[in-house]
XYZ file of N, CA, C and O in Angstrom:
520
model
N 14.693 -5.077 15.844
C 13.319 -4.682 15.633
C 12.575 -5.837 14.946
O 13.019 -6.332 13.915
N 11.464 -6.271 15.500
C 10.707 -7.343 14.854
C 10.045 -6.834 13.578
O 9.599 -5.691 13.519
N 10.018 -7.672 12.585
C 9.345 -7.331 11.333
C 8.274 -8.377 11.083
O 8.310 -9.455 11.665
N 7.338 -8.031 10.219
C 6.240 -8.934 9.911
C 6.252 -9.274 8.427
O 5.904 -8.440 7.598
N 6.680 -10.500 8.083
C 6.567 -10.927 6.693
C 5.148 -11.427 6.440
O 4.561 -12.118 7.276
N 4.602 -11.070 5.288
C 3.253 -11.489 4.916
C 3.261 -12.095 3.527
O 3.983 -11.638 2.650
N 2.432 -13.091 3.350
C 2.161 -13.609 2.012
C 0.654 -13.505 1.814
O -0.132 -14.131 2.525
N 0.249 -12.651 0.876
C -1.166 -12.491 0.573
C -1.559 -13.460 -0.532
O -0.715 -13.920 -1.299
N -2.852 -13.739 -0.609
C -3.357 -14.801 -1.485
C -4.264 -14.249 -2.583
O -4.739 -13.112 -2.490
N -4.524 -15.066 -3.618
C -5.380 -14.610 -4.713
C -6.704 -14.044 -4.205
O -7.353 -14.622 -3.330
N -7.057 -12.881 -4.740
C -8.298 -12.225 -4.380
C -8.207 -11.271 -3.214
O -9.125 -10.480 -2.985
N -7.108 -11.319 -2.433
C -6.952 -10.394 -1.310
C -6.858 -8.954 -1.812
O -6.207 -8.681 -2.826
N -7.499 -8.048 -1.089
C -7.361 -6.618 -1.356
C -6.047 -6.181 -0.697
O -5.934 -6.203 0.536
N -5.073 -5.816 -1.492
C -3.720 -5.543 -1.009
C -3.699 -4.488 0.091
O -3.162 -4.723 1.187
N -4.266 -3.349 -0.165
C -4.216 -2.263 0.826
C -4.997 -2.629 2.095
O -4.506 -2.441 3.211
N -6.186 -3.160 1.923
C -7.018 -3.522 3.072
C -6.333 -4.554 3.957
O -6.316 -4.432 5.182
N -5.725 -5.570 3.353
C -5.053 -6.619 4.131
C -3.862 -6.067 4.909
O -3.606 -6.483 6.033
N -3.138 -5.118 4.328
C -2.011 -4.525 5.052
C -2.498 -3.697 6.241
O -1.920 -3.773 7.330
N -3.559 -2.939 6.049
C -4.135 -2.174 7.157
C -4.603 -3.119 8.259
O -4.370 -2.872 9.446
N -5.243 -4.231 7.871
C -5.712 -5.217 8.849
C -4.547 -5.859 9.593
O -4.620 -6.092 10.804
N -3.474 -6.182 8.890
C -2.316 -6.841 9.510
C -1.667 -5.952 10.562
O -1.294 -6.425 11.642
N -1.538 -4.662 10.278
C -0.938 -3.742 11.249
C -1.847 -3.625 12.468
O -1.386 -3.652 13.611
N -3.154 -3.536 12.249
C -4.101 -3.476 13.364
C -4.070 -4.736 14.206
O -4.044 -4.672 15.443
N -4.031 -5.898 13.552
C -4.020 -7.175 14.272
C -2.735 -7.351 15.073
O -2.742 -7.980 16.138
N -1.632 -6.786 14.582
C -0.358 -6.871 15.303
C -0.340 -5.936 16.512
O 0.536 -6.049 17.369
N -1.293 -5.017 16.574
C -1.340 -4.071 17.677
C -0.287 -2.980 17.584
O 0.033 -2.337 18.580
N 0.245 -2.768 16.403
C 1.291 -1.768 16.219
C 0.681 -0.377 16.090
O -0.407 -0.216 15.539
N 1.400 0.660 16.535
C 0.916 2.030 16.362
C 1.062 2.524 14.921
O 0.543 3.561 14.565
N 1.748 1.777 14.106
C 1.964 2.108 12.699
C 3.089 1.263 12.149
O 3.794 0.578 12.902
N 3.243 1.298 10.837
C 4.295 0.511 10.200
C 4.674 1.133 8.864
O 3.910 1.918 8.287
N 5.839 0.745 8.397
C 6.294 1.115 7.062
C 6.486 -0.153 6.245
O 6.893 -1.192 6.776
N 6.186 -0.072 4.960
C 6.425 -1.186 4.050
C 7.899 -1.145 3.667
O 8.375 -0.166 3.100
N 8.607 -2.211 4.006
C 10.031 -2.322 3.681
C 10.201 -2.833 2.257
O 11.053 -2.379 1.504
N 9.354 -3.794 1.887
C 9.440 -4.408 0.567
C 8.078 -4.964 0.190
O 7.331 -5.421 1.058
N 7.764 -4.922 -1.094
C 6.525 -5.510 -1.570
C 6.618 -5.853 -3.037
O 6.932 -4.998 -3.873
N 6.388 -7.141 -3.358
C 6.369 -7.617 -4.742
C 5.241 -8.624 -4.880
O 4.701 -9.105 -3.886
N 4.889 -8.968 -6.106
C 3.851 -9.969 -6.330
C 3.156 -9.748 -7.655
O 3.769 -9.298 -8.621
N 1.853 -10.054 -7.679
C 1.076 -9.864 -8.893
C -0.346 -9.454 -8.528
O -0.846 -9.781 -7.457
N -0.971 -8.727 -9.445
C -2.330 -8.228 -9.246
C -3.187 -8.540 -10.469
O -2.671 -8.628 -11.585
N -4.494 -8.689 -10.240
C -5.458 -8.775 -11.358
C -6.120 -7.427 -11.575
O -6.602 -7.139 -12.660
N -6.155 -6.628 -10.523
C -6.698 -5.274 -10.583
C -5.768 -4.368 -9.788
O -5.396 -4.706 -8.662
N -5.397 -3.253 -10.383
C -4.666 -2.219 -9.656
C -5.511 -0.955 -9.714
O -5.941 -0.544 -10.796
N -5.769 -0.380 -8.563
C -6.478 0.894 -8.491
C -5.457 1.927 -8.050
O -4.970 1.887 -6.920
N -5.105 2.807 -8.987
C -4.057 3.797 -8.748
C -4.608 5.209 -8.915
O -5.489 5.444 -9.738
N -4.083 6.113 -8.120
C -4.352 7.533 -8.328
C -3.024 8.153 -8.744
O -2.047 8.130 -8.003
N -3.012 8.688 -9.967
C -1.789 9.264 -10.507
C -1.542 10.652 -9.919
O -2.456 11.312 -9.426
N -0.305 11.102 -10.004
C 0.102 12.398 -9.450
C -0.800 13.523 -9.945
O -1.029 13.669 -11.147
N -1.340 14.295 -9.007
C -2.160 15.448 -9.342
C -3.585 15.134 -9.756
O -4.376 16.041 -9.967
N -3.917 13.857 -9.876
C -5.260 13.470 -10.326
C -6.218 13.426 -9.144
O -5.840 13.072 -8.031
N -7.456 13.766 -9.403
C -8.506 13.682 -8.379
C -9.138 12.288 -8.368
O -9.537 11.801 -7.322
N -9.236 11.675 -9.540
C -9.903 10.387 -9.690
C -8.881 9.246 -9.761
O -7.737 9.451 -10.153
N -9.345 8.042 -9.408
C -8.494 6.860 -9.518
C -8.639 6.251 -10.904
O -9.609 6.503 -11.613
N -7.662 5.433 -11.264
C -7.695 4.652 -12.503
C -7.677 3.193 -12.115
O -6.831 2.766 -11.329
N -8.620 2.424 -12.666
C -8.731 0.992 -12.375
C -8.180 0.235 -13.576
O -8.695 0.371 -14.675
N -7.146 -0.562 -13.330
C -6.495 -1.332 -14.391
C -6.819 -2.806 -14.178
O -6.455 -3.378 -13.147
N -7.519 -3.412 -15.132
C -7.842 -4.845 -15.090
C -6.906 -5.555 -16.057
O -7.042 -5.424 -17.269
N -5.934 -6.300 -15.536
C -4.961 -7.012 -16.377
C -4.114 -7.888 -15.474
O -4.131 -7.744 -14.251
N -3.375 -8.800 -16.081
C -2.348 -9.539 -15.342
C -1.181 -8.579 -15.155
O -0.543 -8.165 -16.122
N -0.926 -8.215 -13.900
C 0.086 -7.217 -13.587
C 1.116 -7.774 -12.619
O 0.769 -8.517 -11.702
N 2.365 -7.388 -12.836
C 3.409 -7.673 -11.863
C 3.498 -6.482 -10.923
O 3.549 -5.329 -11.367
N 3.487 -6.742 -9.628
C 3.729 -5.707 -8.629
C 5.240 -5.630 -8.457
O 5.857 -6.520 -7.874
N 5.843 -4.593 -9.021
C 7.294 -4.457 -9.019
C 7.826 -3.858 -7.730
O 8.937 -4.159 -7.315
N 7.010 -2.994 -7.125
C 7.466 -2.310 -5.927
C 6.264 -1.764 -5.164
O 5.296 -1.313 -5.765
N 6.357 -1.815 -3.837
C 5.346 -1.240 -2.966
C 6.073 -0.568 -1.810
O 6.978 -1.166 -1.214
N 5.689 0.663 -1.504
C 6.313 1.404 -0.409
C 5.264 2.291 0.242
O 4.277 2.655 -0.384
N 5.502 2.629 1.505
C 4.612 3.567 2.159
C 4.482 3.330 3.641
O 5.239 2.571 4.243
N 3.485 3.999 4.228
C 3.243 3.918 5.660
C 1.794 3.533 5.916
O 0.906 3.783 5.098
N 1.585 2.920 7.096
C 0.258 2.466 7.505
C 0.048 2.922 8.942
O 0.901 2.693 9.800
N -1.078 3.578 9.183
C -1.411 4.032 10.532
C -2.866 3.690 10.816
O -3.586 3.227 9.935
N -3.294 3.959 12.031
C -4.700 3.734 12.383
C -5.615 4.619 11.549
O -6.781 4.295 11.350
N -5.076 5.726 11.023
C -5.856 6.640 10.192
C -5.902 6.206 8.725
O -6.512 6.879 7.907
N -5.222 5.111 8.401
C -5.200 4.635 7.021
C -3.784 4.487 6.503
O -2.816 4.649 7.235
N -3.700 4.194 5.244
C -2.404 3.926 4.619
C -2.094 4.972 3.557
O -2.991 5.563 2.955
N -0.813 5.195 3.343
C -0.318 5.998 2.226
C 0.694 5.119 1.516
O 1.838 4.978 1.961
N 0.240 4.478 0.452
C 1.047 3.497 -0.257
C 1.222 3.901 -1.712
O 0.267 4.353 -2.358
N 2.416 3.684 -2.235
C 2.689 3.888 -3.655
C 3.108 2.548 -4.242
O 3.868 1.795 -3.622
N 2.595 2.263 -5.443
C 2.889 0.996 -6.115
C 3.371 1.250 -7.533
O 2.952 2.217 -8.180
N 4.230 0.356 -7.992
C 4.675 0.328 -9.382
C 4.292 -1.034 -9.930
O 4.632 -2.065 -9.329
N 3.571 -1.037 -11.053
C 3.130 -2.285 -11.679
C 3.541 -2.294 -13.148
O 3.734 -1.242 -13.756
N 3.665 -3.508 -13.693
C 3.976 -3.666 -15.118
C 2.974 -4.622 -15.732
O 2.592 -5.620 -15.108
N 2.559 -4.329 -16.971
C 1.622 -5.223 -17.668
C 2.401 -6.281 -18.455
O 3.637 -6.346 -18.396
N 1.676 -7.105 -19.203
C 2.293 -8.219 -19.936
C 3.238 -7.759 -21.039
O 4.071 -8.540 -21.506
N 3.140 -6.501 -21.447
C 4.052 -5.958 -22.456
C 5.221 -5.207 -21.815
O 6.045 -4.622 -22.509
N 5.272 -5.204 -20.502
C 6.365 -4.542 -19.798
C 6.151 -3.061 -19.577
O 7.044 -2.376 -19.073
N 4.973 -2.546 -19.937
C 4.683 -1.132 -19.678
C 4.516 -0.937 -18.177
O 3.840 -1.732 -17.524
N 5.126 0.113 -17.659
C 5.156 0.359 -16.217
C 4.293 1.572 -15.885
O 4.357 2.597 -16.548
N 3.493 1.401 -14.838
C 2.660 2.478 -14.310
C 2.845 2.515 -12.802
O 3.103 1.488 -12.173
N 2.684 3.684 -12.225
C 2.793 3.786 -10.783
C 1.961 4.917 -10.258
O 1.597 5.835 -10.985
N 1.643 4.823 -8.991
C 0.874 5.876 -8.344
C 0.483 5.471 -6.942
O 0.970 4.490 -6.382
N -0.442 6.238 -6.391
C -0.980 6.010 -5.061
C -1.872 4.769 -5.115
O -2.809 4.711 -5.916
N -1.569 3.752 -4.306
C -2.343 2.506 -4.309
C -3.625 2.685 -3.497
O -3.578 3.092 -2.339
N -4.752 2.346 -4.098
C -6.055 2.493 -3.454
C -6.670 1.128 -3.179
O -6.232 0.106 -3.735
N -7.689 1.135 -2.318
C -8.428 -0.101 -2.043
C -9.046 -0.618 -3.336
O -9.353 0.157 -4.237
N -9.199 -1.928 -3.405
C -9.733 -2.561 -4.606
C -8.658 -3.151 -5.491
O -8.958 -3.771 -6.506
N -7.385 -2.995 -5.099
C -6.271 -3.608 -5.828
C -6.172 -5.056 -5.357
O -5.917 -5.306 -4.180
N -6.383 -5.991 -6.276
C -6.541 -7.401 -5.908
C -5.356 -8.257 -6.320
O -4.886 -8.178 -7.465
N -4.920 -9.108 -5.402
C -3.794 -10.010 -5.632
C -4.184 -11.064 -6.670
O -5.288 -11.619 -6.626
N -3.265 -11.344 -7.616
C -3.491 -12.379 -8.639
C -2.995 -13.728 -8.136
O -3.777 -14.642 -7.969
N -1.697 -13.889 -7.919
C -1.177 -15.177 -7.440
C -0.612 -15.067 -6.031
O -0.809 -15.953 -5.212
N 0.087 -13.989 -5.772
C 0.694 -13.798 -4.453
C 1.132 -12.354 -4.300
O 1.292 -11.639 -5.297
N 1.318 -11.946 -3.080
C 2.017 -10.692 -2.765
C 2.867 -11.003 -1.543
O 2.380 -11.570 -0.565
N 4.136 -10.654 -1.639
C 5.091 -10.895 -0.564
C 5.512 -9.542 -0.013
O 6.113 -8.740 -0.726
N 5.147 -9.307 1.239
C 5.322 -7.989 1.844
C 6.116 -8.126 3.140
O 5.922 -9.077 3.894
N 6.972 -7.163 3.406
C 7.670 -7.095 4.684
C 7.331 -5.763 5.327
O 7.558 -4.699 4.737
N 6.752 -5.829 6.548
C 6.377 -4.632 7.297
C 7.296 -4.443 8.490
O 7.666 -5.417 9.149
N 7.637 -3.183 8.767
C 8.432 -2.833 9.950
C 7.595 -1.906 10.818
O 7.077 -0.898 10.328
N 7.463 -2.226 12.104
C 6.659 -1.377 12.986
C 7.396 -0.108 13.377
O 8.622 -0.071 13.389
N 6.630 0.928 13.713
C 7.244 2.095 14.345
C 7.421 1.744 15.815
O 6.711 0.874 16.341
N 8.353 2.366 16.509
C 8.538 2.071 17.935
C 7.244 2.313 18.726
O 6.461 3.208 18.399
N 7.052 1.508 19.760
C 5.816 1.546 20.545
C 5.530 2.920 21.134
O 4.367 3.282 21.309
N 6.567 3.708 21.431
C 6.341 5.020 22.036
C 5.956 6.085 21.017
O 5.651 7.220 21.379
N 5.965 5.733 19.749
C 5.575 6.676 18.704
C 4.240 6.250 18.099
O 3.822 5.110 18.241
N 3.609 7.187 17.416
C 2.337 6.904 16.769
C 2.315 7.621 15.429
O 2.674 8.794 15.350
N 1.897 6.904 14.407
C 1.693 7.531 13.106
C 0.238 7.941 13.005
O -0.655 7.194 13.389
N 0.003 9.119 12.478
C -1.359 9.581 12.222
C -1.328 10.473 10.987
O -0.260 10.764 10.451
N -2.486 10.906 10.564
C -2.601 11.795 9.412
C -3.441 13.000 9.834
O -4.441 12.851 10.521
N -3.000 14.172 9.418
C -3.729 15.398 9.720
C -3.600 16.351 8.537
O -2.618 16.310 7.786
N -4.593 17.213 8.411
C -4.583 18.196 7.323
C -3.364 19.108 7.467
O -3.073 19.615 8.546
N -2.659 19.298 6.375
C -1.497 20.178 6.326
C -1.878 21.379 5.457
O -2.134 21.218 4.259
N -1.929 22.574 6.053
C -2.336 23.768 5.327
C -1.396 24.081 4.154
O -1.823 24.621 3.141
N -0.125 23.721 4.284
C 0.853 24.029 3.231
C 0.616 23.191 1.971
O 0.831 23.672 0.861
N 0.174 21.926 2.144
C -0.036 21.056 0.978
C -1.506 20.914 0.605
O -1.820 20.527 -0.513
N -2.380 21.161 1.585
C -3.810 20.973 1.331
C -4.247 19.529 1.440
O -5.390 19.198 1.134
N -3.344 18.649 1.879
C -3.633 17.229 1.971
C -3.473 16.734 3.412
O -2.860 17.396 4.240
N -3.995 15.563 3.652
C -3.796 14.881 4.930
C -2.402 14.270 4.885
O -2.134 13.399 4.049
N -1.527 14.720 5.755
C -0.121 14.301 5.720
C 0.281 13.555 6.999
O -0.363 13.687 8.026
N 1.369 12.815 6.900
C 1.877 12.021 8.001
C 2.302 12.888 9.173
O 3.001 13.888 9.001
N 1.875 12.476 10.353
C 2.297 13.087 11.607
C 2.952 11.975 12.433
O 2.426 10.884 12.517
N 4.089 12.275 13.014
C 4.791 11.296 13.841
C 4.837 11.848 15.262
O 5.392 12.910 15.509
N 4.206 11.123 16.172
C 4.130 11.622 17.540
C 4.502 10.585 18.554
O 4.755 9.474 18.313
């Protein structure tokens, strides 16, 4: 299975660039296999929260995971500040790369498609694999 390694640059919007990369590759969707790097801004939505939290600091991106489809991305990130405090949550647009982000994406097979649809059981837009 072909994979797509990416190196993002200072100022890149992490989530937006990943969505763009999957679209440019012509893939029906992808999963993040690995993601590390650093951020100057992390925009996270914590579990159960309605609003996002914007963190402005030198942050290490310790881990990135999730899925990307034509309907958008569902990404979770773990970051650490200069004191080693760790925070994590749903990664939102506006999270900006500080020095680099090294990401490995794996496509879903061409005959499948990732999408998102409202799930009555959860009340959220959830992953559909078709």
